[in-house]
Short mmCIF file of C-alpha atoms and ligand atoms in Angstrom, two decimals:
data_model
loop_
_atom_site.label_atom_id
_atom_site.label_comp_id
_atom_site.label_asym_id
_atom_site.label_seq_id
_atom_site.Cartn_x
_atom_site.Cartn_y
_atom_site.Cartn_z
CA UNK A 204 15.22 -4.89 3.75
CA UNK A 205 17.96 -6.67 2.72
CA UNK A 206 18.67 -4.81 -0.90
CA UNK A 207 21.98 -5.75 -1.48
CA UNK A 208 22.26 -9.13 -0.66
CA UNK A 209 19.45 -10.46 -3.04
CA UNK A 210 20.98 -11.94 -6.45
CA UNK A 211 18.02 -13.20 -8.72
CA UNK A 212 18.40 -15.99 -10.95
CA UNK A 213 16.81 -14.73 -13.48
CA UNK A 214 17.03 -18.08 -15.74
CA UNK A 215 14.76 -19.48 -13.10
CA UNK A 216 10.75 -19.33 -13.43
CA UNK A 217 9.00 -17.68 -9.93
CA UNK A 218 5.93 -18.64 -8.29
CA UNK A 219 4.08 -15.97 -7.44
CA UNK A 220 1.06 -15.82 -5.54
CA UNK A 221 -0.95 -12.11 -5.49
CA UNK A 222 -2.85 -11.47 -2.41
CA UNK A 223 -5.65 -8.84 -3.85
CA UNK A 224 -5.32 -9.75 -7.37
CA UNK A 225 -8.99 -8.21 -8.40
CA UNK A 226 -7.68 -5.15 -7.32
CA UNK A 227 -6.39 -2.47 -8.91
CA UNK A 228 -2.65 -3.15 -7.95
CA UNK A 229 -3.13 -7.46 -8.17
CA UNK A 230 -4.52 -6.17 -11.89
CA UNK A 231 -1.52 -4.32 -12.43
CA UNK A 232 0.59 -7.20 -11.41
CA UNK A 233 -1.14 -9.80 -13.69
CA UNK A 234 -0.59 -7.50 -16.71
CA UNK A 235 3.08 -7.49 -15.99
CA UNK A 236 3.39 -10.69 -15.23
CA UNK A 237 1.57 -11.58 -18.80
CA UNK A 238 4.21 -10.38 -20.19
CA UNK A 239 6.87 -12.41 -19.05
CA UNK A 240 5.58 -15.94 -19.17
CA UNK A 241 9.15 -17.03 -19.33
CA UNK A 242 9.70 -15.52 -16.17
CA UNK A 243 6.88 -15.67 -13.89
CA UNK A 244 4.35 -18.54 -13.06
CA UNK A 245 1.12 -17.61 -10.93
CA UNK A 246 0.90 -19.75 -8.08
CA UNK A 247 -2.26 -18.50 -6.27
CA UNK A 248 -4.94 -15.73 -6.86
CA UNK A 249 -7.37 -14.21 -4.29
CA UNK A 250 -10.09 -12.30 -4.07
CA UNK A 251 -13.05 -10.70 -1.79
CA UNK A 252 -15.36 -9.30 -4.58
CA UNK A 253 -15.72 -9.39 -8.06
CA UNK A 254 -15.41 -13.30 -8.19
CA UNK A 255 -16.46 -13.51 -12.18
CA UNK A 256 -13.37 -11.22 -12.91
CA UNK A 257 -11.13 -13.94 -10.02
CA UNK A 258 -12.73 -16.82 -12.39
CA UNK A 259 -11.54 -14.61 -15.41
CA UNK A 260 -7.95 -14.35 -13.94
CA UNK A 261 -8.02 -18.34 -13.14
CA UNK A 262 -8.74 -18.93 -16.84
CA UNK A 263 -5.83 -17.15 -18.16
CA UNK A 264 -2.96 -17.72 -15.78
CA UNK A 265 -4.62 -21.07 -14.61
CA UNK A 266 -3.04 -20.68 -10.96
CA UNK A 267 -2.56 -23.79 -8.78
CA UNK A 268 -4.82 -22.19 -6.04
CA UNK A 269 -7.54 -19.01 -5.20
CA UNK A 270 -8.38 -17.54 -2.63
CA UNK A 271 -12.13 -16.31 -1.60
CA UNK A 272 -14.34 -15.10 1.43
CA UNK A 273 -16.62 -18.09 2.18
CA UNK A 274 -17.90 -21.39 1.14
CA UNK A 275 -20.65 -18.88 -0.61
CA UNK A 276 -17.57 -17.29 -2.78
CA UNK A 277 -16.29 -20.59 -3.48
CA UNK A 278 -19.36 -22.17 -4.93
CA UNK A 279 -19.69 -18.81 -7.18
CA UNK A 280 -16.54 -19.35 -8.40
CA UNK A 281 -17.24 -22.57 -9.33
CA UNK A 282 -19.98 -22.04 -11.19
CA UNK A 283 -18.51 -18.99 -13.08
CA UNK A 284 -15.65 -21.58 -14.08
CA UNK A 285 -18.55 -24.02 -15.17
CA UNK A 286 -16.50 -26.88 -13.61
CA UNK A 287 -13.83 -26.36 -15.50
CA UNK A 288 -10.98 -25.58 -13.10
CA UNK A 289 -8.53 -28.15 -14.33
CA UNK A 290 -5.96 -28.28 -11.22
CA UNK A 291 -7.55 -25.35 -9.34
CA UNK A 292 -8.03 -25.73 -5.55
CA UNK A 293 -10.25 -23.15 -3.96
CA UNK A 294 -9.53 -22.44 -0.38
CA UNK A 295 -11.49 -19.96 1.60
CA UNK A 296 -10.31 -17.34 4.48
CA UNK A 297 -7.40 -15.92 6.30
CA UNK A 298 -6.21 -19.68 7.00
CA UNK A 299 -6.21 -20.27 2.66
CA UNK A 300 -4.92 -16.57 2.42
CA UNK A 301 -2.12 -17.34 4.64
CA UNK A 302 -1.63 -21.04 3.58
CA UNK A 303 -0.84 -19.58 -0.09
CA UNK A 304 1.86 -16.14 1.26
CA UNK A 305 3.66 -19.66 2.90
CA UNK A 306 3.47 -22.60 1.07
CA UNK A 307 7.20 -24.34 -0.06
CA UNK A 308 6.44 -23.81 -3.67
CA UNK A 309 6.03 -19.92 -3.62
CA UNK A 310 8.85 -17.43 -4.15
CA UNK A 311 7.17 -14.30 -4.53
CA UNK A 312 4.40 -12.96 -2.70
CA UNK A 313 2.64 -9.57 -3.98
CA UNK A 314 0.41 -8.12 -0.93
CA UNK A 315 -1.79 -5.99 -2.74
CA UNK A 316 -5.17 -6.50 0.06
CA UNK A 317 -6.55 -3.49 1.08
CA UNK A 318 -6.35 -2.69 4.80
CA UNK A 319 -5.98 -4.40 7.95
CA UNK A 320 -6.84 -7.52 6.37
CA UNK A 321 -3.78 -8.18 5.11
CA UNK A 322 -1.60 -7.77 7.70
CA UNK A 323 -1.48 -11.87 9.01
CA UNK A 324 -1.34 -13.31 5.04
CA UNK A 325 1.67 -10.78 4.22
CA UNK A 326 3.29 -11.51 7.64
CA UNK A 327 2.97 -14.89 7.06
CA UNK A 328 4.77 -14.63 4.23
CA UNK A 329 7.89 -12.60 5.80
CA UNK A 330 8.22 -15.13 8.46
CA UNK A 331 8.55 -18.25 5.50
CA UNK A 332 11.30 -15.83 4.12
CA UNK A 333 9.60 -15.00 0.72
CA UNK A 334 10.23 -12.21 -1.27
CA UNK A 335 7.63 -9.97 -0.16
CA UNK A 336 6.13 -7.28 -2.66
CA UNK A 337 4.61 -4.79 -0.25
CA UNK A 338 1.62 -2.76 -1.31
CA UNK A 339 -0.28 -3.48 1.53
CA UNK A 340 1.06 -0.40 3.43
CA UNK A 341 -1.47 -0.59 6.46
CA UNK A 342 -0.15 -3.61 7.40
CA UNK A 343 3.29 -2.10 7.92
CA UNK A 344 1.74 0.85 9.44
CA UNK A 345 0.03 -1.56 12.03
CA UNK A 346 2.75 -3.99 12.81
CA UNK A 347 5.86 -1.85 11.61
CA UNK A 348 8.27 -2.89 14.75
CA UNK A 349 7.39 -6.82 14.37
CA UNK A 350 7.11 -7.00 10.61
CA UNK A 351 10.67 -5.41 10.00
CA UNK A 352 12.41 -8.26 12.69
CA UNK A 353 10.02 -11.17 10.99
CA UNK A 354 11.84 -9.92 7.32
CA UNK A 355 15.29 -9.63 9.63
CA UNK A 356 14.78 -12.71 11.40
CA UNK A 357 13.41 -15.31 8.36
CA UNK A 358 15.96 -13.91 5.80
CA UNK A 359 12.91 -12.33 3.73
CA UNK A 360 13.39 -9.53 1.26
CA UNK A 361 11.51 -6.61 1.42
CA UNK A 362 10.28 -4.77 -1.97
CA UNK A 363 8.42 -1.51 -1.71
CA UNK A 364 5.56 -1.30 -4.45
CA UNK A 365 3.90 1.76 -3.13
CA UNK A 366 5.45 4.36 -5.79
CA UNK A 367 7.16 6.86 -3.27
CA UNK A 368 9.33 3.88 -1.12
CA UNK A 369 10.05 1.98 -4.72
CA UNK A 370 11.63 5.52 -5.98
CA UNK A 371 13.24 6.12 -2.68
CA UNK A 372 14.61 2.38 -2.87
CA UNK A 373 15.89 3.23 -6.03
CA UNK A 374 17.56 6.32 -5.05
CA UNK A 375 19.22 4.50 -1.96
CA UNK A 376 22.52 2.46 -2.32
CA UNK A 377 21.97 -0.82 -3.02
CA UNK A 378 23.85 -2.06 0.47
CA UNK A 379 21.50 0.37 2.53
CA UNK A 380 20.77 -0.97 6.13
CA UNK A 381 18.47 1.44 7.47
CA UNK A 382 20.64 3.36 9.18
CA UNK A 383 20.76 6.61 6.88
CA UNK A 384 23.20 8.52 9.16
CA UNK A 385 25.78 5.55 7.83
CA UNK A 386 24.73 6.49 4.12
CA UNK A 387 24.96 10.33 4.15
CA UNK A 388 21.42 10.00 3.82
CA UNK A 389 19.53 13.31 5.37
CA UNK A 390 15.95 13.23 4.34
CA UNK A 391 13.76 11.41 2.79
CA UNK A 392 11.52 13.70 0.72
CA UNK A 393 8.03 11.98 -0.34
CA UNK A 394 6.71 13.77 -3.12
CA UNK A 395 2.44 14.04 -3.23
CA UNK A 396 -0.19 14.89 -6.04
CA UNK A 397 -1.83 16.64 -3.64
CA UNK A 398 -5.41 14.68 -4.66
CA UNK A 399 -8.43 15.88 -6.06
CA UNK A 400 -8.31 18.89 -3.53
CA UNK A 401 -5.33 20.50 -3.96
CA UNK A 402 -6.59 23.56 -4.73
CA UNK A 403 -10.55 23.49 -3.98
CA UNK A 404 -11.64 26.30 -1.68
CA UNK A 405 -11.62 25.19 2.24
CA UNK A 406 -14.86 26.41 2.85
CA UNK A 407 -16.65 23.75 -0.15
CA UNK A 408 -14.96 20.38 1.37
CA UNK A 409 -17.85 19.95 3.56
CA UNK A 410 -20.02 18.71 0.22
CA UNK A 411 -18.02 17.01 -1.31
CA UNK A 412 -19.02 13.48 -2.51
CA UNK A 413 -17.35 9.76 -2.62
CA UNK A 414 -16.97 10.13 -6.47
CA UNK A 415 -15.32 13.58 -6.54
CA UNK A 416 -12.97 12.30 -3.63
CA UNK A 417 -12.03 9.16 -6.07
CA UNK A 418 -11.35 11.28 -8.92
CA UNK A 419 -7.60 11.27 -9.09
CA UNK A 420 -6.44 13.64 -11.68
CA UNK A 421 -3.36 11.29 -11.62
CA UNK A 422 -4.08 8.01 -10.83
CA UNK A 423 -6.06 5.14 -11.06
CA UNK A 424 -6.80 3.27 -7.22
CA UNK A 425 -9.20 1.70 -5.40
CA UNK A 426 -11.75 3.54 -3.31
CA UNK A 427 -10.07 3.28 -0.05
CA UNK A 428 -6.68 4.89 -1.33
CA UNK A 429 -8.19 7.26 -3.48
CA UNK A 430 -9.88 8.52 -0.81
CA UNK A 431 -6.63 8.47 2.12
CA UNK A 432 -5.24 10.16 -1.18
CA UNK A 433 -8.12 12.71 -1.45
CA UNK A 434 -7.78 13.46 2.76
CA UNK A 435 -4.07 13.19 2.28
CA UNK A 436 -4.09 10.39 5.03
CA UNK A 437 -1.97 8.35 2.16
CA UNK A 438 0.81 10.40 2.57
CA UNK A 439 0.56 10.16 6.29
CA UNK A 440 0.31 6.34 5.81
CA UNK A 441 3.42 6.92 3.47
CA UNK A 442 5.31 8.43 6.10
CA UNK A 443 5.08 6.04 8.44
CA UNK A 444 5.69 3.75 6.19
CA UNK A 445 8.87 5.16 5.13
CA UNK A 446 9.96 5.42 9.10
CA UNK A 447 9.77 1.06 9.00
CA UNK A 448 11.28 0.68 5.84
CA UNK A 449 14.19 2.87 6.05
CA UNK A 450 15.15 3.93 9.83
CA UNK A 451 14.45 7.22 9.06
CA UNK A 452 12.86 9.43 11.87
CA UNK A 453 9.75 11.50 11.50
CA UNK A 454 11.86 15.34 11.49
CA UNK A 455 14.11 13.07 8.74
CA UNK A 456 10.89 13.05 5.94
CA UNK A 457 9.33 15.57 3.90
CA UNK A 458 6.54 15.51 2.21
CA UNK A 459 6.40 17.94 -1.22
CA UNK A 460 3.21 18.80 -3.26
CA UNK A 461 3.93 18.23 -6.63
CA UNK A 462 1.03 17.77 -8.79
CA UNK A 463 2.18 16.07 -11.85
CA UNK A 464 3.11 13.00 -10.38
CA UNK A 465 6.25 12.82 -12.41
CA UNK A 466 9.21 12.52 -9.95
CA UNK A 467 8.03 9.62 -7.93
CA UNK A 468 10.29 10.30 -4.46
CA UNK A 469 13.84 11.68 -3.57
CA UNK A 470 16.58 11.09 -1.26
CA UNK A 471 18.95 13.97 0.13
CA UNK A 472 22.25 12.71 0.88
CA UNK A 473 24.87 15.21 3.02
CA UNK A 474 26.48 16.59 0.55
CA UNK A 475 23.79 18.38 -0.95
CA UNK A 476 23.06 15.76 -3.44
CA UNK A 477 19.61 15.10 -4.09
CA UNK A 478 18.35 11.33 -6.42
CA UNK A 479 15.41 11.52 -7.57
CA UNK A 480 13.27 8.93 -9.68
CA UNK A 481 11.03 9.94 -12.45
CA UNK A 482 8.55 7.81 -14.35
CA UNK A 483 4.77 8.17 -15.94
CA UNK A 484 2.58 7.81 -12.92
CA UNK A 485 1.64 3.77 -13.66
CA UNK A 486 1.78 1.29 -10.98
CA UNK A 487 2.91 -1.04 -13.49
CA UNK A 488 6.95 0.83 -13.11
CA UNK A 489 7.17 -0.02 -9.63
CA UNK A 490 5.63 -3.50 -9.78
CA UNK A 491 7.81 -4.38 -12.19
CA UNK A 492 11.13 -3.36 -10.76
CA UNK A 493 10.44 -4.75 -7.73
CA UNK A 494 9.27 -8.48 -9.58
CA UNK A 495 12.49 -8.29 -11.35
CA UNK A 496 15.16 -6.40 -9.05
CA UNK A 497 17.92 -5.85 -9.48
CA UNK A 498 17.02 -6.36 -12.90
CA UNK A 499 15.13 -4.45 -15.07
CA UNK A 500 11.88 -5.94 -17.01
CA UNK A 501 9.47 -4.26 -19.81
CA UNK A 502 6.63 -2.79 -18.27
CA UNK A 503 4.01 -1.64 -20.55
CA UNK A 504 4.83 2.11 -19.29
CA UNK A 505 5.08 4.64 -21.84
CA UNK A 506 8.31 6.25 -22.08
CA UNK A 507 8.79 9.47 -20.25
CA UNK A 508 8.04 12.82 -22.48
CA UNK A 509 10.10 15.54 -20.42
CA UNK A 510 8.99 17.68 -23.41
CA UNK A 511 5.38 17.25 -23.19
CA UNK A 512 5.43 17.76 -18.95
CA UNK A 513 7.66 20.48 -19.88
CA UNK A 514 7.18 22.13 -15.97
CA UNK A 515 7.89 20.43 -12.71
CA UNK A 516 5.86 22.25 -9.71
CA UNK A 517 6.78 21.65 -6.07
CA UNK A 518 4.54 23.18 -2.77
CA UNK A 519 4.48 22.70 1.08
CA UNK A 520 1.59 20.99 2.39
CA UNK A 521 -0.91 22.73 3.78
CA UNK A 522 -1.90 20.86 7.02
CA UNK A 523 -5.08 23.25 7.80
CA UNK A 524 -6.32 21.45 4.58
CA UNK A 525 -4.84 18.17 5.10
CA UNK A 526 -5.43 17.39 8.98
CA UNK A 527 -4.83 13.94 8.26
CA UNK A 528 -1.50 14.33 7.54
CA UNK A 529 -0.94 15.71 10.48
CA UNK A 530 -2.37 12.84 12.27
CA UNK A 531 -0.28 10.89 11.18
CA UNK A 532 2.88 12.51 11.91
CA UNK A 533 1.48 12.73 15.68
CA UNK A 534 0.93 8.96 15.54
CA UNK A 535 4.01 8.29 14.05
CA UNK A 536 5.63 10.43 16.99
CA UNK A 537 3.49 9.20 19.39
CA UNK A 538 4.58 5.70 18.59
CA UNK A 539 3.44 2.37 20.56
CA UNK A 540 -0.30 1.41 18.97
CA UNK A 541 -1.05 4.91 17.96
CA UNK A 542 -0.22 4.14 14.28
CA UNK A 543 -2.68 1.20 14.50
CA UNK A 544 -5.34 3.15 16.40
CA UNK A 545 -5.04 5.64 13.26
CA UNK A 546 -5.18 3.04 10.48
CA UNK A 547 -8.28 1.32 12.25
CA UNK A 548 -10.33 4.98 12.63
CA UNK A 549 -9.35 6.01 9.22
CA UNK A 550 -10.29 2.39 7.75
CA UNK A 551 -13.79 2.81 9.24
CA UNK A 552 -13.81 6.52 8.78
CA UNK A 553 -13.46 6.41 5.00
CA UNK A 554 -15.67 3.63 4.62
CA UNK A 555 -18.52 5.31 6.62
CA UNK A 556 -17.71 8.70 3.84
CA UNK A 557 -17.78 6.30 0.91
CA UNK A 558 -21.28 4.86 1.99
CA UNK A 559 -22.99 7.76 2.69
CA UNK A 560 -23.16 7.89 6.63
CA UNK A 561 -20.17 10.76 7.33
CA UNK A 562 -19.50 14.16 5.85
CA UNK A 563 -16.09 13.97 4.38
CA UNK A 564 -15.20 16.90 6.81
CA UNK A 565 -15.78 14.42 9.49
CA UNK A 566 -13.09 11.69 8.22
CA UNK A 567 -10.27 13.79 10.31
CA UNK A 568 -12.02 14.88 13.46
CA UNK A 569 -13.74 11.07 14.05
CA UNK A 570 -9.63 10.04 13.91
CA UNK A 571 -8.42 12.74 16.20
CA UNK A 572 -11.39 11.88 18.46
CA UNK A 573 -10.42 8.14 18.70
CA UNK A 574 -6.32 8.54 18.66
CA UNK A 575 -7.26 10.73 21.90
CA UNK A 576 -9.21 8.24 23.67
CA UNK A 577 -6.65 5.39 23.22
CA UNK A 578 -3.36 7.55 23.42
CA UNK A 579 -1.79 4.92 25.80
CA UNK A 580 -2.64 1.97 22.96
CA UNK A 581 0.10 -0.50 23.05
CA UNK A 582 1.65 -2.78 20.29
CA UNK A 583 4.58 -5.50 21.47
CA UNK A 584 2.83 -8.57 20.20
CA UNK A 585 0.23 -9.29 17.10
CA UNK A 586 -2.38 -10.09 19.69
CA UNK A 587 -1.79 -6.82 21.37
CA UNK A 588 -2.06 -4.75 17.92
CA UNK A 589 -5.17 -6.79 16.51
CA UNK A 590 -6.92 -6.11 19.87
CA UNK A 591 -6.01 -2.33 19.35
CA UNK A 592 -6.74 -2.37 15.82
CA UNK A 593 -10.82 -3.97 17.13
CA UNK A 594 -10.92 -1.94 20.04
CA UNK A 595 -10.08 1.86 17.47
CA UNK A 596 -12.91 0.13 15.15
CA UNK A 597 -15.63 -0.67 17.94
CA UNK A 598 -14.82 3.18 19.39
CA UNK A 599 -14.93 4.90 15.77
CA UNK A 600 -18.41 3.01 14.95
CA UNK A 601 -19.74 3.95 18.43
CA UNK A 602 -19.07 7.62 17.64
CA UNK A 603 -20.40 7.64 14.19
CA UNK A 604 -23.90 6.18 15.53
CA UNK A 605 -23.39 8.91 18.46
CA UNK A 606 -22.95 11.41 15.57
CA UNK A 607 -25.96 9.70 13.28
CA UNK A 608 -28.90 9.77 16.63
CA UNK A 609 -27.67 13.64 17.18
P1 NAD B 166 -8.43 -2.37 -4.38
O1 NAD B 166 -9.56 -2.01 -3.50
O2 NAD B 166 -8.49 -2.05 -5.83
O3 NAD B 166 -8.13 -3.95 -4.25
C1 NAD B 166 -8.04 -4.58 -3.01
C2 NAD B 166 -7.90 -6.09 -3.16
O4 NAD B 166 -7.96 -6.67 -1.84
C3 NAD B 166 -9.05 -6.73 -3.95
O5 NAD B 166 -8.56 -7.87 -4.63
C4 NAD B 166 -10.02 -7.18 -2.84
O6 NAD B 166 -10.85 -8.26 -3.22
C5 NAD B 166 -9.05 -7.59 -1.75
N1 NAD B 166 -9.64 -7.45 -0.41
C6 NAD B 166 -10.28 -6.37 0.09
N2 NAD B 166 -10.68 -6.61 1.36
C7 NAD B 166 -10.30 -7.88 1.65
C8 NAD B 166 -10.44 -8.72 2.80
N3 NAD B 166 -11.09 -8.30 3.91
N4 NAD B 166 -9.91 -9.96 2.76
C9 NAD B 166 -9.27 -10.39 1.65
N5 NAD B 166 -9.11 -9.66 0.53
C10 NAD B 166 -9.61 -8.42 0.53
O7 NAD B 166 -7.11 -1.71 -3.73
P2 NAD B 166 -5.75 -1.26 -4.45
O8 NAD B 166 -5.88 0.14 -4.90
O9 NAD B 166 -5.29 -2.31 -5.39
O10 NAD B 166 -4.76 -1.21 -3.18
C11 NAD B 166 -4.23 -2.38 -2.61
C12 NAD B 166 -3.15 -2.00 -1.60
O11 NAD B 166 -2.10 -1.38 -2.31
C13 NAD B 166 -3.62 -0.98 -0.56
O12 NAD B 166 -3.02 -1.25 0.65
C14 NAD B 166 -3.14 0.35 -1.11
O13 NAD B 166 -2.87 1.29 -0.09
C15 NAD B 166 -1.84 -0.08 -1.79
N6 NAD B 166 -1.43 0.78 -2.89
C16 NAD B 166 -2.23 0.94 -3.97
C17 NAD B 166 -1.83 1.77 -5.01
C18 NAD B 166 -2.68 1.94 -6.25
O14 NAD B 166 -2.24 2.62 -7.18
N7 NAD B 166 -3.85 1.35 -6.34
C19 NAD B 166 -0.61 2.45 -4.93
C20 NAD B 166 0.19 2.26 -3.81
C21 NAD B 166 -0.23 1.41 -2.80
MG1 MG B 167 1.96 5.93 -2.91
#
């Protein structure tokens, strides 16, 4: 991360391509961007589903490029733009997903895909030296060691969109080097909603459903976060990802329960000081802070009402509830391909819960199961971590059928 070096010209238009942009944070991003046409040009969209809402997007910020699946996506989009795609080129895969987080004319790159998935595109575009807008957290979680040097090494800079490492950025100096004994920095402390299940009895998790685990009482997310959010595994994610972005160790973060959702992340310094930032919990805060830093752009955000939150509530976790948390602090100590084995069995975990063919219960002990049969998972090169990342996702799948012919 390279925070204090970065000057923007702000009297300059960026081109900004969002990786994800169907999704709940690339929607985010367009309605900020929308805002600021003076500012911000969208150079390429992509998309794996909803391809009539893609087409939708290509009408209004008539983009250069998208990005879908197959040749099957691309025809659908086609048709959905009834021909009419003006200078639009359609490109299809991780090659056109890649060939748009690269390309000379880009500046910005938001990577907003869910998942392993996006870990080459948003890689690809630290290594052309972009300015990289990471949402994408599993793909720091899974290449942490090699995507910091890439930033180092090709002169990229390194935003943090997730809402906890934007507040904690904020709260940093701006010449922090990720080395927080230098700063005074103690702890980082990584404040969490707790989810849906904060205070549900223990003994009714084993019902509960896919739409009462993506119930936020907070937020609004896609189904794969809401649920890590639900299990707590986001805030183990979040830790990790906090270790790569920072330099801080796992015994130097925190994580507090505190359910409004209001005070976004802190940072303890030695001398007892503690920065916080506060904001209404809306994506749109982060995403613009980070398009604009280090200046400041309208949002859409409503101001803060400290009168109508009025109370500010702040708990340990409770990691009999939340295993997953847990899991990912032992990963995170573990080290070496362990954070990758976890992000691959929780990626096929939750998606087995959402459709129906694993108890939610079952999300944390399929993880454990498959962290212990790979504990000696290694992760020096991309090849290394992808084959670690397919080998966790063959094993996990194995032991769900196991589970299913029991
Ligand atoms: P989402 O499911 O709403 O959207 C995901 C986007 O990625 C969609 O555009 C989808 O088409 C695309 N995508 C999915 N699989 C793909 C694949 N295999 N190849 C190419 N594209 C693919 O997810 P989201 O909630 O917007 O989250 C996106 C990322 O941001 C995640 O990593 C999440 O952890 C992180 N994040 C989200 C929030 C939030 O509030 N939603 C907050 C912090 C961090
Ligand atoms: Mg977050």
């Amino acid at each position: 991360m390279t925070p204090g070096s970065f000057q923007q010209d702000m009297s300059e238009i960026q081109n900004i391509t969002v990786l994800g942009s169907t999704g709940s944070i690339g929607e985010s991003t367009l309605d900020v961007v929308a805002r600021h046409p003076d500012l911000y040009r969208v150079f390429a969209l992509t998309g794996r589903t909803r391809i009539e809402r893609l087409a939708e997007q290509c009408r209004v910020f008539s983009p250069r490029y998208a990005v879908v699946a197959d040749a099957e996506a691309a025809s659908q989009l086609r048709s959905c733009l009834n021909g009419k795609c003006g200078e639009l080129e359609i490109l299809v895969g991780e090659q056109g997903l890649i060939d748009v987080s690269e390309a000379g004319d880009v500046d910005t790159v938001m990577a907003a895909i869910v998942g392993a998935a996006g870990m080459r595109p948003t890689l690809a575009a630290a290594r052309a030296g972009k300015r990289v807008l990471l949402a994408n957290k599993e793909a720091l979680v899974m290449s942490g060691a090699l995507f910091m040097s890439a930033v180092r090494d090709h002169g990229a800079t390194l935003l943090p969109i997730d809402s906890e490492h934007n507040a904690v950025f904020q709260a940093l100096p701006p010449s922090y080097d990720r080395n927080p004994g230098a700063h005074g920095v103690t702890r980082i402390l990584l404040t969490a909603s707790g989810g849906p299940f904060r205070d549900r009895a223990p003994e009714t998790l084993h019902a509960v459903t896919p739409e009462e685990a993506c119930a936020h009482p907070n937020w609004s997310m896609g189904r794969k976060i809401s649920v890590d959010s639900a299990t707590m595994m986001n805030k183990g994610l979040e830790v990790i990802e906090a270790h790569w972005l920072f330099g801080v160790s796992a015994d130097q973060i925190e994580v507090v329960v505190h359910k409004q959702s209001v005070i976004h992340s802190m940072v303890a310094y030695t001398d007892g000081s503690v920065l916080a930032q506060l904001g209404n919990p809306d994506m749109r805060t982060p995403i613009a802070h980070a398009l604009a830093y280090p200046a400041r752009i309208e949002s859409g955000v409503a101001p803060l009402d400290m009168f109508k939150i009025a109370h500010l509530d702040f708990e340990a976790p409770d990691f009999r509830r939340f295993p997953c948390l847990k899991l990912a602090f032992d990963a995170l100590r573990a080290g070496r391909g362990l954070p990758a084995v976890l992000n691959a069995a929780n990626e096929v975990a939750v998606d087995a819960f959402l459709t129906g063919r694993i108890p939610y219960l079952t999300i944390p002990t399929l993880i454990e199961s498959v962290m212990n049969k790979m504990h000696d998972a290694t992760d020096t090169t991309l090849e290394q971590i992808e084959q670690v990342d397919a080998e966790a996702r063959v094993l996990s799948q194995a032991l769900i059928r196991e589970r299913e012919a029991a």
